[in-house]
JSON list of C-alpha atoms in Angstrom, two decimals:
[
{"chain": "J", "resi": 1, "resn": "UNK", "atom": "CA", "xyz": [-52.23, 28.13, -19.29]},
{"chain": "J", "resi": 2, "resn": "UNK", "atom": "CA", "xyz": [-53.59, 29.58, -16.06]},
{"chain": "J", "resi": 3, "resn": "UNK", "atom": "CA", "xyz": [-57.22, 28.92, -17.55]},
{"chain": "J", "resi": 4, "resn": "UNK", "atom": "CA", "xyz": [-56.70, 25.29, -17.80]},
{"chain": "J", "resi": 5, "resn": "UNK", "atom": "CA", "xyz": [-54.76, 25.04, -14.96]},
{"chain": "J", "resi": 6, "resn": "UNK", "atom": "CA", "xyz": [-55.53, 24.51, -10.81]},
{"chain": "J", "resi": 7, "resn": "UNK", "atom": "CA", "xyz": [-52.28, 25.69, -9.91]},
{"chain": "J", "resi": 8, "resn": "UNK", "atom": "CA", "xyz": [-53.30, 29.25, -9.54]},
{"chain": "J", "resi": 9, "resn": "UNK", "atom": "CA", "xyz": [-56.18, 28.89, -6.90]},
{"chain": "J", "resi": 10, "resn": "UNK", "atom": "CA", "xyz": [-53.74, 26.45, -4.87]},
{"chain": "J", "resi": 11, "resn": "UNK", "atom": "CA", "xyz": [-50.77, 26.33, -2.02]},
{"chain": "J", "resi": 12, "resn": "UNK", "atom": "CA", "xyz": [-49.22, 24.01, -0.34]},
{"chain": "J", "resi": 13, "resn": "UNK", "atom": "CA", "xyz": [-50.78, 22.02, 2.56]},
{"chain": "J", "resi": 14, "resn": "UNK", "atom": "CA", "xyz": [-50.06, 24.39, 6.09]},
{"chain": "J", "resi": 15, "resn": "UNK", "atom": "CA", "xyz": [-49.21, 21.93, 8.55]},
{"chain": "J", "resi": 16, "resn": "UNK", "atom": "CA", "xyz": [-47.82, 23.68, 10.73]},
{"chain": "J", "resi": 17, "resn": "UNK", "atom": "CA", "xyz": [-45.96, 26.97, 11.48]},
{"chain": "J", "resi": 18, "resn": "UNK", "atom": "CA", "xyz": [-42.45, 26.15, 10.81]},
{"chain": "J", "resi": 19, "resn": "UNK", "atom": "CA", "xyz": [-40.72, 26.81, 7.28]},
{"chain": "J", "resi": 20, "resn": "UNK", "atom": "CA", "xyz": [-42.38, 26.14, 3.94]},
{"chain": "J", "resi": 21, "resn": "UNK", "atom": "CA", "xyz": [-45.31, 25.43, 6.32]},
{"chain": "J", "resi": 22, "resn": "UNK", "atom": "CA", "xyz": [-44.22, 22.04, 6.97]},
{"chain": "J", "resi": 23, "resn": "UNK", "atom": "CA", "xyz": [-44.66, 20.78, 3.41]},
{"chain": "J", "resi": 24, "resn": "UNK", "atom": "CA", "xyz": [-41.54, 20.35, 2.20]},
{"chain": "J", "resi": 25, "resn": "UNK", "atom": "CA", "xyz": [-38.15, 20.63, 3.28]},
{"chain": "J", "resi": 26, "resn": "UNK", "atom": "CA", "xyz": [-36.95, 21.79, -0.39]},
{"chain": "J", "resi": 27, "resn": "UNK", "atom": "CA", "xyz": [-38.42, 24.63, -1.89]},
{"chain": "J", "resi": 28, "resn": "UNK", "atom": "CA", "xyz": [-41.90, 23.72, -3.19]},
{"chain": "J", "resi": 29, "resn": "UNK", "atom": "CA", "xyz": [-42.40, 24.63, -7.00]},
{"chain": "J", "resi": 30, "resn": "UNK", "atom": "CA", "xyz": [-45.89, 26.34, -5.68]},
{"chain": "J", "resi": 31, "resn": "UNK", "atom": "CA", "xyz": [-45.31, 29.73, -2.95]},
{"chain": "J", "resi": 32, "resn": "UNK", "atom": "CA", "xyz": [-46.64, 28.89, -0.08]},
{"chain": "J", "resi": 33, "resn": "UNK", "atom": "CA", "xyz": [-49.25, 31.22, 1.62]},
{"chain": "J", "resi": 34, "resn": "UNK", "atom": "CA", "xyz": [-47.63, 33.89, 3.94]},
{"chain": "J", "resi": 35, "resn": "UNK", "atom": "CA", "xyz": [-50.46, 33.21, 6.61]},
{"chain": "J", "resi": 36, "resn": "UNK", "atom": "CA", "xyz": [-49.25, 29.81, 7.10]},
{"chain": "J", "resi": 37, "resn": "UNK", "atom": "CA", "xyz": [-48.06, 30.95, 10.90]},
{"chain": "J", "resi": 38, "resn": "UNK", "atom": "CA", "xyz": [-51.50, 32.26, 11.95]},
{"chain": "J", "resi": 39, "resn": "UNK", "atom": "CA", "xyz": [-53.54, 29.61, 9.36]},
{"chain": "J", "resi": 40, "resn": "UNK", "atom": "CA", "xyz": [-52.01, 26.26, 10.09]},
{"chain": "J", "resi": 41, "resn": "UNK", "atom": "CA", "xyz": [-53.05, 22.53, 10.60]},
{"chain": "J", "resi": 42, "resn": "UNK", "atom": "CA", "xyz": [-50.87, 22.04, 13.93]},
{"chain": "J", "resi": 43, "resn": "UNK", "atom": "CA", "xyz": [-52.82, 25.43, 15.57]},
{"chain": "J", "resi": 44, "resn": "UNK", "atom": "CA", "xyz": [-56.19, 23.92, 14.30]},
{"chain": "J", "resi": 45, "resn": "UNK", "atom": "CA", "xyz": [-55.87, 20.50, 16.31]},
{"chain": "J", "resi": 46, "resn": "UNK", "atom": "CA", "xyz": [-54.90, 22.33, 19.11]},
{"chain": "J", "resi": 47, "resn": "UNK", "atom": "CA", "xyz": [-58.02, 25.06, 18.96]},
{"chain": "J", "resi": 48, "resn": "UNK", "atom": "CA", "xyz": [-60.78, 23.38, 20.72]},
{"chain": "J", "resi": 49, "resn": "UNK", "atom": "CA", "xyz": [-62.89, 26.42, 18.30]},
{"chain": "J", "resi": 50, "resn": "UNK", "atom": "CA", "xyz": [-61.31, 25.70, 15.21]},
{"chain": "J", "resi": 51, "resn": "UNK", "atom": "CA", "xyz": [-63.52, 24.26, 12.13]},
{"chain": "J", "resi": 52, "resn": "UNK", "atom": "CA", "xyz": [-61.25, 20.91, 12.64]},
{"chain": "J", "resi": 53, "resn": "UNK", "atom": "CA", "xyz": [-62.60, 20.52, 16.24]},
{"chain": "J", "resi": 54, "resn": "UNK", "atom": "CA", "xyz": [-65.99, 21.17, 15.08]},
{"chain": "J", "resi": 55, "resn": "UNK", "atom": "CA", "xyz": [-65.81, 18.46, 12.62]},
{"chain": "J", "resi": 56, "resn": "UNK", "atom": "CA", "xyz": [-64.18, 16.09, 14.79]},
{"chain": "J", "resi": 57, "resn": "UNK", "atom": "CA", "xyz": [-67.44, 16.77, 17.54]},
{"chain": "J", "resi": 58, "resn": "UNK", "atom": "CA", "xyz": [-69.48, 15.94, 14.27]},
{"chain": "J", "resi": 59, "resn": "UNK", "atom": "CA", "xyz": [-67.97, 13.11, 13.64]},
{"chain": "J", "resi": 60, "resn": "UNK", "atom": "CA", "xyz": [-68.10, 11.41, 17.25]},
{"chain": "J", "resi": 61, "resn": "UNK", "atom": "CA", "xyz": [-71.79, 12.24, 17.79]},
{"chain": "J", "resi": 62, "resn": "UNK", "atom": "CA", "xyz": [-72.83, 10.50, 14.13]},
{"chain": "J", "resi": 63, "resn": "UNK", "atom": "CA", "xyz": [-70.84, 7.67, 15.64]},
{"chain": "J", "resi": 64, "resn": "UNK", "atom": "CA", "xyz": [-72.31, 7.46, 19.23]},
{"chain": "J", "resi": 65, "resn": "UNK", "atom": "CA", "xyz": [-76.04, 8.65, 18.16]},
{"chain": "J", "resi": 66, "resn": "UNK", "atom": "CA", "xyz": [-77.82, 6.45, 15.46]},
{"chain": "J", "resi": 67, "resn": "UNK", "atom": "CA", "xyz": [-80.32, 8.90, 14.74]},
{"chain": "J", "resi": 68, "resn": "UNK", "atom": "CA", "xyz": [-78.19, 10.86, 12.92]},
{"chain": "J", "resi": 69, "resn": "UNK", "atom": "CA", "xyz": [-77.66, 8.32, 9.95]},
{"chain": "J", "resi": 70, "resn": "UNK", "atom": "CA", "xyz": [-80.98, 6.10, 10.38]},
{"chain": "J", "resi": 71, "resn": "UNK", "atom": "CA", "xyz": [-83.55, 8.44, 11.73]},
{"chain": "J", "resi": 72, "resn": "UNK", "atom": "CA", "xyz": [-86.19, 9.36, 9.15]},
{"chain": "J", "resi": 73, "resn": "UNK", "atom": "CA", "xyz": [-85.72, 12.88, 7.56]},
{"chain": "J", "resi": 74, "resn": "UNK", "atom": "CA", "xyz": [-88.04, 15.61, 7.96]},
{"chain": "J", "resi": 75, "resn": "UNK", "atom": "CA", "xyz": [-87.40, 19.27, 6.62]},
{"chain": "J", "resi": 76, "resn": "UNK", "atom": "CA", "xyz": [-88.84, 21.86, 8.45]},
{"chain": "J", "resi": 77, "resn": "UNK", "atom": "CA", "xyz": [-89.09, 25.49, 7.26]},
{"chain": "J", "resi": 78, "resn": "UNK", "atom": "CA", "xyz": [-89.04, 24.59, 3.36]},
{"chain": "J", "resi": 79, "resn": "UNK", "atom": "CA", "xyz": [-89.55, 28.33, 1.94]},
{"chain": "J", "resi": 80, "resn": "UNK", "atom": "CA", "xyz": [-87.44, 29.94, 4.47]},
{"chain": "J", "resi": 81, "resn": "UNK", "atom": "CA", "xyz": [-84.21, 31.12, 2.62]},
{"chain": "J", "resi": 82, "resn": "UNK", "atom": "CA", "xyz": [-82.00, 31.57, 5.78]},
{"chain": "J", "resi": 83, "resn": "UNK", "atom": "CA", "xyz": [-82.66, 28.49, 7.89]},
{"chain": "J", "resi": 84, "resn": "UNK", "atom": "CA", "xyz": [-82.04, 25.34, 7.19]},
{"chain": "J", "resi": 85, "resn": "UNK", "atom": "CA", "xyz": [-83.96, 23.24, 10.09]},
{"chain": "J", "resi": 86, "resn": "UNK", "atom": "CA", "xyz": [-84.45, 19.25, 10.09]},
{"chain": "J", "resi": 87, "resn": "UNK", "atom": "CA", "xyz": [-85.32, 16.75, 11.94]},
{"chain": "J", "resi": 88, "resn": "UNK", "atom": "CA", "xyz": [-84.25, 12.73, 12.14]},
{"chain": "J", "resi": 89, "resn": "UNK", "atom": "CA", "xyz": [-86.35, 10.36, 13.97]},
{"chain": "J", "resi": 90, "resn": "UNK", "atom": "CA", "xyz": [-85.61, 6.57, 14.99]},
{"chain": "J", "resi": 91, "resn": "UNK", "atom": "CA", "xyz": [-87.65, 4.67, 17.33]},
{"chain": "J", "resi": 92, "resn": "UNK", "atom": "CA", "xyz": [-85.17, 5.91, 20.65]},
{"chain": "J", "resi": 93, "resn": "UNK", "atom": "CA", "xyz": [-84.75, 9.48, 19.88]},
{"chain": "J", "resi": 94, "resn": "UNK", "atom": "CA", "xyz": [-85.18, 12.68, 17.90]},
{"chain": "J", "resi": 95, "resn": "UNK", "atom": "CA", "xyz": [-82.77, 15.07, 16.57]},
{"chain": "J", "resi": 96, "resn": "UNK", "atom": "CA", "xyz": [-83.22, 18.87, 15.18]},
{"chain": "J", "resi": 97, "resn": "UNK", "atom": "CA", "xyz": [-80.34, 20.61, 13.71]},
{"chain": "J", "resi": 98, "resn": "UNK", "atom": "CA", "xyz": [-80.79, 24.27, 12.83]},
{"chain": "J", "resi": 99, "resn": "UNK", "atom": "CA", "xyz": [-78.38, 26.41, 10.96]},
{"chain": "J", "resi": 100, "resn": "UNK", "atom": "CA", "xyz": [-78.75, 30.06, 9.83]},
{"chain": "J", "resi": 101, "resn": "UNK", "atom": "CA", "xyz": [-76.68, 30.46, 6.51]},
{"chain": "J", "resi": 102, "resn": "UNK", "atom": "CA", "xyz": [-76.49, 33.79, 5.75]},
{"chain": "J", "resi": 103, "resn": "UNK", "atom": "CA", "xyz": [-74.61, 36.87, 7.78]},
{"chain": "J", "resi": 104, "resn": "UNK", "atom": "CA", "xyz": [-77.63, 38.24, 9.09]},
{"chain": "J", "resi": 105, "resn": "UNK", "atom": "CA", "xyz": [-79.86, 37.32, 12.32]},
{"chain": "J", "resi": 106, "resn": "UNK", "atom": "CA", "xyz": [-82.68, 35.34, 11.14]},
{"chain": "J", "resi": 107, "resn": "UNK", "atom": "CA", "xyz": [-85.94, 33.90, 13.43]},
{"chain": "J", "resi": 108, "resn": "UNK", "atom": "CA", "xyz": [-86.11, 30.11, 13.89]},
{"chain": "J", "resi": 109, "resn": "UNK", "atom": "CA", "xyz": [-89.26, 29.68, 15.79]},
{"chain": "J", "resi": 110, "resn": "UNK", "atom": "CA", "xyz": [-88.97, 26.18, 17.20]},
{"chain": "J", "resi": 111, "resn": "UNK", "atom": "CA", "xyz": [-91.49, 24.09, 18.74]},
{"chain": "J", "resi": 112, "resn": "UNK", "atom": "CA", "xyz": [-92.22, 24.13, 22.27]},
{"chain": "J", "resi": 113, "resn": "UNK", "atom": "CA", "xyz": [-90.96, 20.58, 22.89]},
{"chain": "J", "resi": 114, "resn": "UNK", "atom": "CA", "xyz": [-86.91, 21.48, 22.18]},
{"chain": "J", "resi": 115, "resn": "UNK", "atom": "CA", "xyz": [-86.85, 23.37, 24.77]},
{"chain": "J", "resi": 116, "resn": "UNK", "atom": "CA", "xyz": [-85.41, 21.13, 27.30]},
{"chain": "J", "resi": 117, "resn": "UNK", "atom": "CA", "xyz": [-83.49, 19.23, 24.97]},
{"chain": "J", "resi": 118, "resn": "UNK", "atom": "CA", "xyz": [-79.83, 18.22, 25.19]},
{"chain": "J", "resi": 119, "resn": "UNK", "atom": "CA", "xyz": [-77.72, 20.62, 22.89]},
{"chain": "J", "resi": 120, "resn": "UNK", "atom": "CA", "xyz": [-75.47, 18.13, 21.35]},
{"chain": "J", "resi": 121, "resn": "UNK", "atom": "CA", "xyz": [-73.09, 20.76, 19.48]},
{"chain": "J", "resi": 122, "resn": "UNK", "atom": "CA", "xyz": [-73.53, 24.30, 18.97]},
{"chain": "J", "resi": 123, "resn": "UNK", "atom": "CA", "xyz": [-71.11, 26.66, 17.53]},
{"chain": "J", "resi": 124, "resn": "UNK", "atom": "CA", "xyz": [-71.77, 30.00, 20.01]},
{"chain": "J", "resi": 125, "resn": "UNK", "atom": "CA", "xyz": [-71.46, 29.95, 24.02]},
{"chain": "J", "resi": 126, "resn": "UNK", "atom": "CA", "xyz": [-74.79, 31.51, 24.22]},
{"chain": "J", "resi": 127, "resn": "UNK", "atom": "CA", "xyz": [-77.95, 30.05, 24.51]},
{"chain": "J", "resi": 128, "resn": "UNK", "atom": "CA", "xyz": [-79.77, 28.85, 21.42]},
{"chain": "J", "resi": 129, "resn": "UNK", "atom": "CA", "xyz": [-82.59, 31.37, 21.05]},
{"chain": "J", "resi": 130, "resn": "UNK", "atom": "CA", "xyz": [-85.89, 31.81, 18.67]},
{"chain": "J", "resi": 131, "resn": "UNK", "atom": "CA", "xyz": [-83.46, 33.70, 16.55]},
{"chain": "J", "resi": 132, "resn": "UNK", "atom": "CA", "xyz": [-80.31, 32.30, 15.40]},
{"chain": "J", "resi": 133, "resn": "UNK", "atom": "CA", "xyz": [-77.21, 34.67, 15.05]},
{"chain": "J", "resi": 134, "resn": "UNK", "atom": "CA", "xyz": [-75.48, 34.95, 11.69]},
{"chain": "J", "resi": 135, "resn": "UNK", "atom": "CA", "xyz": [-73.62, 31.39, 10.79]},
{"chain": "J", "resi": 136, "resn": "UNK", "atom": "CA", "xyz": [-74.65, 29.92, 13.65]},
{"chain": "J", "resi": 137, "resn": "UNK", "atom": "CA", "xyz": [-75.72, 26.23, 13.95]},
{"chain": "J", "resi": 138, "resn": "UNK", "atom": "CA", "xyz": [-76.94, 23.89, 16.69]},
{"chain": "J", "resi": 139, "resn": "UNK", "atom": "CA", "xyz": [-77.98, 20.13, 17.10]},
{"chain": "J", "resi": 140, "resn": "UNK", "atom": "CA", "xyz": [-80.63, 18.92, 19.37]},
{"chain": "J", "resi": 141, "resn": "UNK", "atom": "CA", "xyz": [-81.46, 15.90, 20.62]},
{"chain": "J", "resi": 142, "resn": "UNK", "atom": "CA", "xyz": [-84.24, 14.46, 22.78]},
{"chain": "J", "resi": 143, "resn": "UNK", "atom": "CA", "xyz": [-85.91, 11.01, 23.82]},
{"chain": "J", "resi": 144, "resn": "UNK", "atom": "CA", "xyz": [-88.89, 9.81, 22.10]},
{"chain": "J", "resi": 145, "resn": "UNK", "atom": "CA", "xyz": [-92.30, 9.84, 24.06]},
{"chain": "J", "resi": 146, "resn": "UNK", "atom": "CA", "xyz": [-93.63, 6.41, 22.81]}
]
């Protein structure tokens, strides 16, 4: 049963903190997960760190930058297997987003002409450098020069 079943790699939705995490008012026929105090939708929204806040800063720059769904795609650093680096380009403006994947530091040489670029997002306080921390991730965005 449990190999045909998804009821053994899930739990209840965590809303918030308060009993049965804020699922259910009954008893729900799945346990829910004990870290539902610390792990919790209600503590996420309110986290201006969390994942949800990072997604939510995603989601408002896609909307207020066009570049980020028009601009032409260009990969950059194709055989390096810890970076991920792009760029999109419109006629206004061009984006890079950089992300280092893997738990280790890992060199991201960029070009000369991000340096004084706005940092749209970027998930450490620190400065972006030529070597990107483990997980982290930055967007980029400067005018054109037409």
């Amino acid at each position: 049963v449990y190999a045909k079943s998804r009821d053994n790699a899930r739990t209840p939705m965590q809303w918030n903190g308060e009993k049965n995490a804020g699922f259910t008012d009954g008893t729900p026929w799945i346990a829910v997960n004990p870290n539902y105090v610390e792990i919790n939708a209600a503590k996420e929204q309110k986290d201006p760190d969390s994942v949800y806040c990072f997604y939510r800063a995603l989601t408002h720059l896609r909307k207020e930058h066009p570049v980020f769904v028009d601009g032409k795609f260009q990969l950059l650093l194709p055989e390096d297997e810890h970076i991920f680096a792009y760029t999109r380009t419109d006629d206004d403006s061009e984006m890079l987003v950089c992300a280092n994947f893997t738990g280790e530091a890992a060199a991201c040489p960029l070009d000369g002409k991000w340096k004084d670029a706005q940092m749209l997002l970027h998930n450490y306080k620190e400065e972006l450098g030529e070597v990107l921390k483990p997980y982290e991730a930055a967007i980029l965005i400067r005018r054109r020069e037409l």
